[in-house]
Amino acid sequence: MNEVVLSTHQLTKNYGKLCAVNQLNLEVKRGQIFGMLGPNGSGKTTTLGMLMGVTNPSSGSFSWFGEPATHHTRKKIGAVLEHPIFYPYLSGQKNLELNAMIKGADPNNIPQVLKTVDLTLRKDDKYRTYSLGMKQRLAIASALVSDPIILILDEPTNGLDPMGIAEIREIVKRIADDGKTIILASHLLDEVQKVCTHFAVLRKGKLMHSGPVDDVGKGEETVEVMAYHDDLGVLLQEFVGSGPIKKENGVFQVMMKDGYHSQDLNRFLFERGIVTSHLTTKKKSLEKQFLEILAEAH
Amino acid sequence: MLHLLQIDLKKMTSYRTFWVICGLYFLTLGFTTASGMEILKWIASKFEDFGSSLNVNRIPLYHFPDIWQNLIWVSGLFKLVLAIMVVISITNEYQYRTLRQNIIDGMSRWEFVLSKVLTNVMLSLMSVGMLLLIIIVTGLIYTPELSAMDMITGSEFLFAYFLEIFAFLSYALMLGVFVQRSGLTIVLLMLSHMIEAIIKLNLFRESLEPSIGWLKQFFPLESITNLVSLPFPRYAFQEIQDTVSITAVLIALGWAFLFNYFSYLKLKRADI
């Protein structure tokens, strides 16, 4: 499972004086759901454009499956960059047939992928009559049509309503369960934290951070405590594991020192005869970490 | 190769504009070339209005071997319609950004250009096939005394016709790749001959004409026109070029190659 599917080496793209992607080194392994995070204009799409052969790199290199990329490697990748792109005068079905022809995929896959994205009923309607959500779903269908090893999705929930976003998230999770490698570019941090196993943060074309999502907030724990006791605040300060304590809406938020966890705090309170009515462990959210990473860069 | 042609045809065959333009092209081409006798009769009737007479049967418009060059020259006038179709086909790919998605899906840039060039070859061959049919049928009907020799003489114009169409479609494709917007490309395409004529007019002033006048034949659009020269002055007892000039073929071939090569070069270097 540790096979490297994508690696980039000093990948760079300059537009005149503007450096859109700056000496990027990335590695994605098989089975990872790899989130690419970054503010708008941080170089996510430019990077993916280079990886998919539509943008010529200024310098540096990349390889798919350990080999230098050709158009043949792209056939093994399903990718949607920025917006769904289809022939507006063709039906969804015909558009997918065309994708399958280009990718050299079996057209018999089409009914299955249409079912995956729930478009079977509208398959014979022209693409231009589709709603934005349907267009996004057709794009995912076209990426899946060749049963690719890797899926690249760039802002797949852009411009969708909450229901559309939920639908796409479900589809992505289902695909991930099939064991495919997914590269997901997004600025929706919540999205990435829910779906991804690994993530990288880009800013102004530079890689700021790269690592597993599980590592986010490691070694730093905040415990939310509530109890029907007047001196709870004082008691909490007596606990040896307590760091700074904040009170918000009647809930105490205790930043734990290294090596102390919520069960230690719970035991401490219980021994003093206090039963908590609310106790939650909070890891640092990806959003917080993301903002920290971006702030460090300044 | 066939696979690439199929891909491009798949894009076009569900596109109504494609059928309308191609339908109009082949209909007007067919009707015009087949109704030359009617046109002659109409001209003759106009002559009579002015008190002179013209015996249409003495003009061997549809007689082998004249028919080859006559009909092929007339057909060449319609190639602009086909070229506009080619412009729409390529500029759509830019407008809808489907070119980008085609590359993402695994086409190489070379394959993309080739798929368009192959469609151009097919459209040119269809024009040739259609004309061959009309020439054989009308020639057999109107030629008073048939001889195999007469029928074959002049058939080399068919190849010149193919090259004429193909080179012009290649030019249209290149224009589309460079300009990328359909309206502007079509206007430029229609003005091309005029622009080239103006350039030649300014370049080759009368004093220079004898020394470097021969350079004219190397101009791209002139090279396409030179493949089949205007045949009708021969009926007014003037000298005409009534064979296909090898030089003209070589120059036009060179341009056809360059047009497509430039398209590829532009596409290869572009971020799309």
XYZ file of C-alpha atoms in Angstrom:
570
model
C 0.000 0.000 0.000
C 3.005 2.283 0.222
C 3.500 2.610 -3.494
C 4.053 6.221 -4.538
C 1.557 7.230 -7.216
C 2.539 10.857 -7.578
C 5.695 12.707 -6.801
C 6.669 16.194 -7.844
C 10.180 17.565 -7.791
C 10.811 21.305 -7.587
C 7.746 21.869 -9.749
C 7.515 25.533 -10.714
C 5.249 27.698 -12.845
C 5.910 31.347 -13.565
C 3.501 33.678 -15.299
C 5.822 36.540 -16.136
C 6.972 37.896 -12.792
C 4.271 36.070 -10.872
C 5.327 32.751 -9.443
C 2.121 30.685 -9.292
C 3.789 27.496 -8.083
C 7.176 27.641 -6.408
C 9.466 24.586 -6.250
C 6.785 22.239 -5.074
C 7.729 18.825 -3.721
C 4.778 16.563 -3.064
C 4.298 12.854 -2.629
C 1.014 10.992 -2.749
C 0.832 7.293 -1.967
C -1.681 4.701 -3.060
C -4.886 4.664 -1.059
C -4.456 8.124 0.390
C -7.199 10.706 0.267
C -4.986 13.683 -0.196
C -6.390 17.119 0.511
C -4.776 20.141 -1.102
C -5.589 23.206 0.922
C -4.884 26.814 0.260
C -6.580 30.162 -0.095
C -7.876 31.179 -3.509
C -4.973 31.855 -5.830
C -2.511 29.739 -3.867
C -1.619 27.631 -6.894
C -3.774 24.556 -6.380
C -5.367 24.531 -9.813
C -2.127 25.531 -11.543
C -0.415 22.581 -9.873
C -3.152 20.171 -10.924
C -3.109 21.707 -14.424
C 0.579 20.867 -14.727
C 0.022 17.355 -13.421
C -2.700 16.839 -16.040
C -0.724 18.196 -18.976
C -2.715 21.347 -19.730
C -0.235 23.777 -18.191
C 3.412 23.561 -19.196
C 5.725 23.700 -16.142
C 8.379 26.437 -16.169
C 10.810 24.094 -14.432
C 10.898 21.035 -12.241
C 9.352 17.672 -12.932
C 6.750 15.204 -11.772
C 6.030 11.544 -12.209
C 2.896 9.439 -12.059
C 3.295 5.816 -10.933
C 7.058 6.312 -10.821
C 7.313 7.083 -14.531
C 7.590 10.384 -16.392
C 4.088 11.432 -17.415
C 2.714 10.966 -20.932
C -0.824 11.246 -22.213
C -1.170 7.507 -21.611
C -0.722 7.944 -17.849
C -3.467 10.558 -17.884
C -5.896 7.927 -19.141
C -5.482 6.120 -15.825
C -6.440 9.258 -13.912
C -9.916 10.674 -13.604
C -9.762 14.421 -13.204
C -12.067 17.391 -12.996
C -10.301 20.732 -12.735
C -12.146 23.906 -11.703
C -15.461 23.597 -13.531
C -17.171 20.694 -15.198
C -16.368 20.887 -18.922
C -18.614 19.201 -21.474
C -20.083 19.740 -24.931
C -23.295 21.650 -24.133
C -25.126 20.367 -27.200
C -24.475 16.701 -26.364
C -26.499 14.697 -23.856
C -24.912 13.487 -20.624
C -24.757 9.980 -22.065
C -23.064 11.103 -25.311
C -20.584 13.232 -23.376
C -19.619 10.225 -21.304
C -19.329 8.071 -24.443
C -16.898 10.641 -25.805
C -14.892 10.622 -22.548
C -14.786 6.834 -22.692
C -13.539 6.914 -26.298
C -10.734 9.332 -25.436
C -9.742 7.357 -22.355
C -10.015 4.053 -24.144
C -12.505 2.928 -21.507
C -15.260 0.374 -21.849
C -18.527 2.198 -22.704
C -20.363 -0.485 -20.725
C -19.179 1.289 -17.563
C -21.408 4.256 -18.355
C -24.698 2.999 -16.847
C -22.859 2.125 -13.635
C -21.181 5.535 -13.205
C -24.416 7.314 -14.076
C -26.032 5.353 -11.275
C -23.212 6.232 -8.875
C -23.868 9.939 -9.363
C -27.628 9.494 -9.638
C -28.064 10.877 -13.155
C -29.593 7.863 -14.893
C -32.955 9.570 -15.382
C -31.488 12.666 -17.033
C -28.825 10.969 -19.143
C -30.481 11.709 -22.491
C -31.026 15.390 -21.806
C -28.609 17.871 -23.251
C -25.826 18.944 -20.902
C -26.779 22.616 -21.189
C -30.121 21.886 -19.497
C -28.438 20.517 -16.350
C -28.347 22.341 -13.017
C -24.962 23.170 -11.491
C -25.207 20.237 -9.102
C -25.963 17.849 -11.959
C -23.039 19.248 -13.940
C -20.705 18.616 -10.997
C -22.065 15.101 -10.667
C -21.649 14.400 -14.377
C -18.053 15.592 -14.034
C -17.459 13.032 -11.307
C -19.104 10.399 -13.495
C -16.773 11.256 -16.374
C -13.780 10.995 -14.052
C -14.960 7.545 -12.950
C -15.802 6.187 -16.377
C -12.410 4.611 -16.988
C -12.355 3.062 -13.509
C -9.240 5.133 -12.733
C -6.610 4.359 -10.113
C -6.556 7.986 -9.057
C -9.246 10.591 -8.908
C -8.465 14.306 -8.902
C -11.246 16.609 -7.779
C -10.737 20.352 -7.759
C -13.310 22.191 -5.639
C -15.998 19.615 -6.420
C -18.526 21.376 -4.220
C -17.949 24.868 -5.547
C -21.150 26.830 -5.888
C -23.405 24.038 -4.647
C -26.175 24.360 -2.086
C -25.836 22.457 1.228
C -27.745 19.498 -0.169
C -25.547 19.345 -3.237
C -22.463 19.524 -1.034
C -23.729 16.650 1.094
C -24.432 14.578 -2.034
C -20.954 15.123 -3.415
C -19.400 14.313 -0.036
C -21.326 11.046 0.052
C -20.124 10.180 -3.449
C -16.516 10.981 -2.566
C -16.714 8.815 0.552
C -18.217 5.948 -1.422
C -15.427 6.173 -3.991
C -12.838 6.344 -1.218
C -14.274 3.177 0.303
C -13.555 1.456 -3.010
C -9.877 1.947 -2.250
C -9.148 4.605 -4.869
C -6.536 7.252 -4.330
C -8.121 10.676 -4.317
C -6.530 14.095 -4.582
C -9.010 16.704 -3.422
C -8.288 20.392 -3.772
C -10.502 22.544 -1.646
C -10.663 25.589 0.521
C -13.429 24.027 2.614
C -11.380 22.836 5.596
C -14.236 21.058 7.240
C -14.674 19.078 4.046
C -11.052 18.008 3.987
C -10.987 17.068 7.664
C -14.062 14.906 7.237
C -12.894 13.071 4.134
C -9.115 13.177 3.822
C -6.361 11.057 5.319
C -3.515 13.380 4.357
C -3.277 17.012 3.512
C -0.935 19.675 2.217
C -1.209 23.412 2.599
C -0.172 25.768 -0.177
C 0.282 29.480 0.041
C 1.350 31.713 -2.823
C 2.566 28.634 -4.640
C 4.715 27.387 -1.789
C 4.204 24.208 0.199
C 3.688 25.253 3.825
C 2.850 21.911 5.361
C 2.240 18.311 4.421
C 1.219 15.399 6.622
C -1.519 13.065 7.866
C -4.804 14.602 9.004
C -4.624 12.466 12.186
C -1.583 14.440 13.282
C -3.618 17.596 13.412
C -3.827 18.788 17.014
C -1.623 16.003 18.297
C -0.239 16.715 21.763
C -2.707 19.448 22.357
C -6.045 18.765 23.918
C -8.793 21.007 25.165
C -11.411 19.579 27.528
C -14.821 21.137 27.863
C -16.303 20.676 31.329
C -19.655 21.545 32.836
C -20.906 20.610 36.323
C -23.497 21.858 38.813
C -20.958 23.187 41.271
C -20.227 26.816 42.132
C -16.496 26.427 42.669
C -15.773 24.401 39.595
C -13.509 27.119 38.196
C -11.373 27.177 41.337
C -11.200 23.405 41.515
C -10.115 23.119 37.902
C -7.190 25.404 38.565
C -6.064 23.095 41.354
C -5.771 20.168 38.944
C -2.075 19.616 38.090
C -2.794 18.942 34.437
C -4.569 22.220 33.769
C -3.157 24.804 31.467
C -4.958 28.055 30.717
C -8.699 27.946 31.418
C -11.393 29.880 29.603
C -15.085 30.166 30.342
C -17.521 30.412 27.466
C -21.332 30.295 27.876
C -21.004 28.612 31.235
C -18.665 25.951 29.877
C -15.074 25.739 31.095
C -12.490 25.073 28.432
C -9.364 23.595 29.949
C -6.226 23.421 27.841
C -4.472 20.263 29.014
C -0.768 20.048 29.736
C 1.254 17.402 27.927
C 0.549 13.887 29.174
C -2.798 14.719 30.780
C -6.085 13.690 29.265
C -9.781 14.100 29.939
C -9.998 10.907 32.014
C -7.385 12.311 34.427
C -9.441 15.440 34.870
C -12.606 13.410 35.306
C -11.011 11.225 37.991
C -9.734 14.332 39.798
C -13.186 15.892 39.901
C -14.893 12.632 40.884
C -12.524 12.150 43.795
C -13.660 15.576 45.017
C -17.264 14.523 44.779
C -18.101 16.404 41.639
C -19.962 14.670 38.829
C -19.713 16.427 35.530
C -22.776 16.991 33.403
C -20.713 17.573 30.241
C -17.200 16.455 29.335
C -15.734 16.513 25.825
C -12.257 16.234 24.446
C -11.551 18.632 21.623
C -8.657 18.266 19.265
C -7.463 21.288 17.456
C -9.508 21.690 14.312
C -7.886 21.641 10.924
C -9.183 25.148 10.442
C -7.219 26.373 13.434
C -4.099 24.553 12.326
C -4.548 25.855 8.802
C -4.784 29.435 9.993
C -1.732 28.906 12.183
C 0.261 27.495 9.294
C -0.693 30.446 7.123
C 0.078 32.882 9.937
C 3.547 31.393 10.460
C 4.357 32.199 6.881
C 4.011 35.935 7.373
C -5.795 7.155 -36.643
C -9.298 5.933 -37.332
C -9.986 6.154 -33.615
C -9.066 9.846 -33.606
C -11.346 10.514 -36.574
C -14.172 8.720 -34.774
C -13.659 10.924 -31.716
C -13.923 14.115 -33.743
C -16.925 12.839 -35.676
C -18.625 11.904 -32.415
C -18.353 15.552 -31.402
C -19.871 16.715 -34.679
C -22.573 14.226 -35.567
C -24.906 15.309 -32.760
C -24.278 18.973 -33.488
C -27.093 20.465 -35.517
C -25.016 23.345 -36.916
C -22.670 20.780 -38.442
C -25.477 19.077 -40.368
C -27.016 22.351 -41.491
C -23.748 23.795 -42.816
C -22.560 20.548 -44.396
C -26.019 19.961 -45.874
C -26.099 23.440 -47.393
C -22.576 22.996 -48.706
C -23.184 19.710 -50.486
C -26.600 20.772 -51.771
C -25.425 24.055 -53.278
C -22.282 22.387 -54.583
C -24.312 19.630 -56.209
C -27.044 21.822 -57.671
C -24.702 24.490 -58.973
C -22.322 22.134 -60.713
C -25.150 20.065 -62.153
C -27.110 22.988 -63.544
C -24.441 24.652 -65.667
C -26.416 24.061 -68.862
C -29.398 25.888 -67.414
C -27.145 28.788 -66.501
C -25.752 28.834 -70.051
C -29.262 28.883 -71.487
C -30.151 31.787 -69.233
C -27.065 33.673 -70.423
C -28.036 32.894 -74.016
C -31.523 34.291 -73.473
C -29.983 37.503 -72.135
C -27.840 37.654 -75.291
C -30.970 37.392 -77.380
C -32.501 40.302 -75.501
C -29.622 42.365 -76.820
C -30.145 41.100 -80.329
C -27.156 38.757 -80.595
C -27.245 34.992 -80.462
C -25.265 32.390 -78.551
C -25.432 28.731 -79.424
C -25.148 26.966 -76.085
C -24.442 23.651 -77.751
C -21.230 25.039 -79.199
C -19.814 25.643 -75.722
C -18.550 22.243 -74.514
C -19.018 23.077 -70.824
C -19.936 19.521 -69.891
C -17.920 17.693 -72.508
C -15.031 15.477 -71.556
C -12.285 16.521 -71.074
C -13.272 20.184 -70.488
C -15.760 19.217 -67.797
C -13.031 18.352 -65.283
C -11.520 21.783 -65.025
C -14.835 23.605 -65.552
C -16.754 21.991 -62.734
C -13.783 21.742 -60.395
C -13.030 25.432 -60.723
C -16.654 26.322 -59.926
C -16.703 23.911 -56.968
C -13.652 25.582 -55.524
C -15.747 28.709 -54.930
C -17.784 26.880 -52.276
C -14.901 25.819 -50.068
C -15.392 28.866 -47.853
C -18.598 27.297 -46.502
C -16.765 24.161 -45.463
C -13.941 26.241 -43.994
C -16.427 28.139 -41.813
C -17.607 24.778 -40.482
C -14.012 23.902 -39.612
C -13.581 27.255 -37.849
C -16.709 26.648 -35.780
C -15.533 23.166 -34.889
C -12.147 24.322 -33.565
C -13.242 27.574 -31.914
C -16.022 25.712 -30.079
C -13.320 23.622 -28.422
C -11.766 26.817 -27.093
C -15.050 28.492 -26.195
C -16.400 25.476 -24.279
C -12.863 24.697 -22.999
C -13.413 21.118 -24.097
C -9.941 21.146 -25.622
C -8.634 21.384 -22.063
C -10.791 18.497 -20.900
C -9.793 16.383 -23.923
C -6.144 16.767 -22.914
C -6.935 16.056 -19.248
C -8.810 12.943 -20.335
C -5.690 11.617 -22.004
C -5.428 12.936 -25.548
C -2.018 14.260 -26.489
C -1.903 17.667 -28.112
C -0.628 16.028 -31.270
C -3.578 13.610 -31.282
C -5.975 16.507 -30.866
C -4.586 18.354 -33.907
C -4.494 15.108 -35.851
C -8.158 14.401 -35.105
C -9.082 17.783 -36.603
C -6.780 17.320 -39.600
C -8.261 13.887 -40.272
C -11.746 15.386 -40.303
C -10.463 17.924 -42.828
C -9.130 15.081 -44.968
C -12.499 13.373 -44.761
C -14.437 16.511 -45.711
C -12.058 17.072 -48.647
C -12.457 13.479 -49.807
C -16.245 13.756 -49.591
C -16.133 16.879 -51.757
C -13.949 15.041 -54.263
C -16.259 12.010 -54.244
C -19.337 14.138 -54.745
C -17.755 16.010 -57.628
C -16.463 12.861 -59.274
C -20.001 11.510 -59.275
C -21.463 14.690 -60.773
C -18.741 14.900 -63.409
C -19.193 11.288 -64.497
C -22.980 11.539 -64.669
C -23.246 14.937 -66.383
C -20.260 14.185 -68.597
C -21.854 10.979 -69.820
C -25.124 12.791 -70.473
C -23.768 15.801 -72.358
C -20.632 14.584 -74.150
C -21.661 13.828 -77.766
C -18.831 11.440 -78.637
C -17.348 9.522 -75.737
C -13.790 8.272 -75.793
C -11.866 6.763 -72.894
C -8.925 9.041 -73.621
C -11.058 12.173 -73.331
C -12.606 10.932 -70.119
C -9.259 10.415 -68.419
C -7.617 13.560 -69.718
C -8.008 16.264 -67.125
C -8.869 13.910 -64.284
C -5.669 15.020 -62.540
C -7.668 18.125 -61.630
C -9.441 15.918 -59.131
C -6.239 15.621 -57.137
C -5.632 19.361 -57.446
C -9.175 19.878 -56.159
C -8.521 17.677 -53.151
C -5.400 19.646 -52.350
C -7.217 22.943 -52.884
C -9.918 22.043 -50.363
C -7.556 20.412 -47.884
C -5.041 23.275 -47.929
C -7.799 25.831 -47.432
C -9.367 23.867 -44.554
C -5.915 23.545 -43.000
C -5.589 27.311 -43.260
C -8.996 27.754 -41.587
C -8.003 25.360 -38.806
C -4.766 27.239 -38.191
C -6.587 30.559 -38.123
C -8.994 29.088 -35.548
C -6.166 27.772 -33.381
C -4.468 31.164 -33.349
C -7.481 33.478 -33.055
C -9.696 31.166 -30.959
C -12.837 33.265 -31.363
C -15.307 32.136 -33.974
C -16.654 35.481 -35.193
C -13.286 37.125 -35.607
C -11.819 34.014 -37.236
C -14.614 33.839 -39.808
C -14.220 37.526 -40.690
C -10.458 37.084 -41.066
C -11.024 33.991 -43.172
C -13.326 35.860 -45.532
C -10.952 38.838 -45.804
C -7.834 36.694 -46.251
C -7.802 36.834 -50.041
C -8.283 40.567 -50.011
C -5.602 41.130 -47.398
C -3.161 39.012 -49.363
C -4.051 40.851 -52.586
C -3.375 44.208 -50.929
C -0.045 43.012 -49.589
C 0.942 41.778 -53.044
C -0.203 45.015 -54.648
C 1.996 47.066 -52.338
C 4.937 44.697 -52.455
C 5.086 44.228 -56.200
C 4.897 47.693 -57.679
C 5.143 47.870 -61.430
C 8.860 48.574 -61.494
C 9.559 45.449 -59.412
C 7.141 43.213 -61.264
C 9.636 41.839 -63.844
C 12.356 41.090 -61.293
C 10.504 39.556 -58.359
C 7.016 39.041 -59.764
C 7.590 35.278 -59.781
C 7.487 35.351 -55.977
C 3.727 35.888 -56.080
C 2.998 32.235 -56.626
C 4.511 31.472 -53.215
C 1.864 33.405 -51.330
C -0.311 31.001 -49.340
C -3.756 31.824 -50.687
C -2.531 32.434 -54.216
C -0.852 29.029 -54.118
C -4.233 27.470 -53.347
C -5.957 29.399 -56.157
C -3.218 28.498 -58.617
C -3.988 24.787 -58.357
C -6.996 25.064 -60.684
C -6.906 28.093 -62.952
C -9.985 29.798 -64.377
C -11.006 27.736 -67.415
C -13.706 29.840 -69.084
C -11.565 32.334 -71.060
C -10.730 29.416 -73.365
C -14.228 29.770 -74.838
C -13.274 33.323 -75.807
C -10.212 31.968 -77.612
C -7.700 32.840 -74.915
C -4.784 30.797 -73.694
C -5.366 29.148 -70.336
C -3.426 26.838 -68.087
C -5.367 23.660 -68.824
C -3.168 21.219 -66.918
C -2.223 20.989 -63.277
C 1.114 22.681 -62.721
C 3.542 20.588 -60.698
C 5.071 23.715 -59.187
C 1.659 24.854 -57.991
C 1.031 21.446 -56.417
C 4.370 21.441 -54.622
C 3.886 24.960 -53.253
C 0.340 24.207 -52.086
C 1.484 20.954 -50.482
C 4.177 22.883 -48.659
C 1.648 25.373 -47.328
C -0.842 22.674 -46.303
C 1.924 21.042 -44.303
C 3.005 24.338 -42.747
C -0.549 25.380 -41.778
C -1.051 22.160 -39.843
C 2.439 22.269 -38.393
C 1.870 25.813 -37.130
C -1.413 24.701 -35.536
C 0.428 21.942 -33.731
C 3.286 24.209 -32.684
C 0.896 26.786 -31.266
C -1.075 24.178 -29.368
C 2.034 22.458 -28.056
C 3.368 25.620 -26.457
C 0.108 26.975 -25.103
C -1.239 26.663 -21.584
C -4.817 25.637 -22.164
